[in-house]
PDB file of C-alpha atoms in Angstrom:
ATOM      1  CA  UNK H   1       2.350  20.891  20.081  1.00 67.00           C
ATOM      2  CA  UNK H   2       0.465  18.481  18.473  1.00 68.00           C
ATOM      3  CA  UNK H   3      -0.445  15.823  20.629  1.00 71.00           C
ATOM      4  CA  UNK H   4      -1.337  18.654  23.220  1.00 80.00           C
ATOM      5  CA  UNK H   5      -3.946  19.874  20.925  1.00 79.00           C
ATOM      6  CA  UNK H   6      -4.955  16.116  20.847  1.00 77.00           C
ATOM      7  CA  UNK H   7      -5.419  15.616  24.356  1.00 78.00           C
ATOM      8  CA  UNK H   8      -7.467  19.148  24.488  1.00 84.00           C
ATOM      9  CA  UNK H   9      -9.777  17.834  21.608  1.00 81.00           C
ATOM     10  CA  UNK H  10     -10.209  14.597  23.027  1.00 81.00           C
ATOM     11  CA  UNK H  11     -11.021  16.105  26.653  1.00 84.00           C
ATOM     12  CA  UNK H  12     -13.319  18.019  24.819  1.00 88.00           C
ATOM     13  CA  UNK H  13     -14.808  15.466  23.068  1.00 86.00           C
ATOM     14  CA  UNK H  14     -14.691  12.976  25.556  1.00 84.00           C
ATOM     15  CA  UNK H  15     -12.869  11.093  23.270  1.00 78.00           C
ATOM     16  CA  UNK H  16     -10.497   8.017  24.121  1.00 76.00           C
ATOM     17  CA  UNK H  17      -6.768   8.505  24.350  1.00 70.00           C
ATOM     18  CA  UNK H  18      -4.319   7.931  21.527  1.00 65.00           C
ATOM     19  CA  UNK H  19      -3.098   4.389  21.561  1.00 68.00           C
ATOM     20  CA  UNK H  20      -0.450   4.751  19.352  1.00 68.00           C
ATOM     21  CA  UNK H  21       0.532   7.684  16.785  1.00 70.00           C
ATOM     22  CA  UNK H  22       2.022   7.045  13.356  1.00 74.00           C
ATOM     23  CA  UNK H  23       4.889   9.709  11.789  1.00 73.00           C
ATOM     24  CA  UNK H  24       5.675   9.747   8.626  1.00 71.00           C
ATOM     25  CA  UNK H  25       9.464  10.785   8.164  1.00 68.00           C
ATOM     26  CA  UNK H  26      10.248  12.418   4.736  1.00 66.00           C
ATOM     27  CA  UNK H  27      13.808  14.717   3.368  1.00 62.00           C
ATOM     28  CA  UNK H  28      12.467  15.965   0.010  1.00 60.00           C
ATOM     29  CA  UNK H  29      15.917  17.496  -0.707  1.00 65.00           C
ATOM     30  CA  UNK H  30      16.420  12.992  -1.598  1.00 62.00           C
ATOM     31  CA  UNK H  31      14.996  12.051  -4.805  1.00 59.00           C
ATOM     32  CA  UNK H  32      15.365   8.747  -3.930  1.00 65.00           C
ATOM     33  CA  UNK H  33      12.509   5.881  -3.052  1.00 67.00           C
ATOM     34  CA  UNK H  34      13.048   4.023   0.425  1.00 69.00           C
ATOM     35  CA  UNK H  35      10.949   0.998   1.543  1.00 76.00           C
ATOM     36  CA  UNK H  36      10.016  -0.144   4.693  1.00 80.00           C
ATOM     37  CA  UNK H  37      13.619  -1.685   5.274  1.00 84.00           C
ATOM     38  CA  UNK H  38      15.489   1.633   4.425  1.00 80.00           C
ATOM     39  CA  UNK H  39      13.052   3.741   6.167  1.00 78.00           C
ATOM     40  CA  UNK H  40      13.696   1.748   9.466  1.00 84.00           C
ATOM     41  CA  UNK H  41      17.576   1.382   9.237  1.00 86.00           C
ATOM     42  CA  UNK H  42      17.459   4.982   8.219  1.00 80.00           C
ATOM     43  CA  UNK H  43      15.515   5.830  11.558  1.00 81.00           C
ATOM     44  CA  UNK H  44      18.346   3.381  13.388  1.00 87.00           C
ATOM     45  CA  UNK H  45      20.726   5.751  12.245  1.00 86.00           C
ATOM     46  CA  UNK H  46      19.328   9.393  12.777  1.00 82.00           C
ATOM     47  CA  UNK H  47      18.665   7.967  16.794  1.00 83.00           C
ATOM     48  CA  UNK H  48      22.118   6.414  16.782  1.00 83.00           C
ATOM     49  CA  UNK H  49      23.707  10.145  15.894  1.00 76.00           C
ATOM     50  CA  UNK H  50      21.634  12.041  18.439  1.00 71.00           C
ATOM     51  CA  UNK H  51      22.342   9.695  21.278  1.00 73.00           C
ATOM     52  CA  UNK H  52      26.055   9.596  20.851  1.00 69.00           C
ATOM     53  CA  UNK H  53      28.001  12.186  23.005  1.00 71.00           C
ATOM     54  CA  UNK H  54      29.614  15.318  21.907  1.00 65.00           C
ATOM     55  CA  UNK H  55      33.530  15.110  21.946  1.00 66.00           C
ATOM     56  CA  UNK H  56      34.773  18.621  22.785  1.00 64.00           C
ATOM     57  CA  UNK H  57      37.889  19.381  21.477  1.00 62.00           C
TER      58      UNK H  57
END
């Protein structure tokens, strides 16, 4: 939703498309700090999960 409303400001505008788009990933249920490091291997593993298969049982 929000990169369509991007691209109809920007046609708008006549504005230049996005080159790149930062997120910012954050669980505020975790107290705890993560760096850079964490942060990526944390992202590793959230991609891993979702792109393994389902066993059915």
């Amino acid at each position: 939703m929000f990169l369509d409303m991007a691209q109809q400001v920007g046609e708008v505008l006549d504005l230049d498309p996005i080159q790149h788009l930062d997120i910012l990933v954050r669980d505020w249920e975790w107290s705890e700090n993560y760096g850079k490091e964490s942060g990526k291997e944390y992202l590793l593993e959230t991609k891993k999960v979702k792109t393994e298969p389902v066993l059915s049982l």
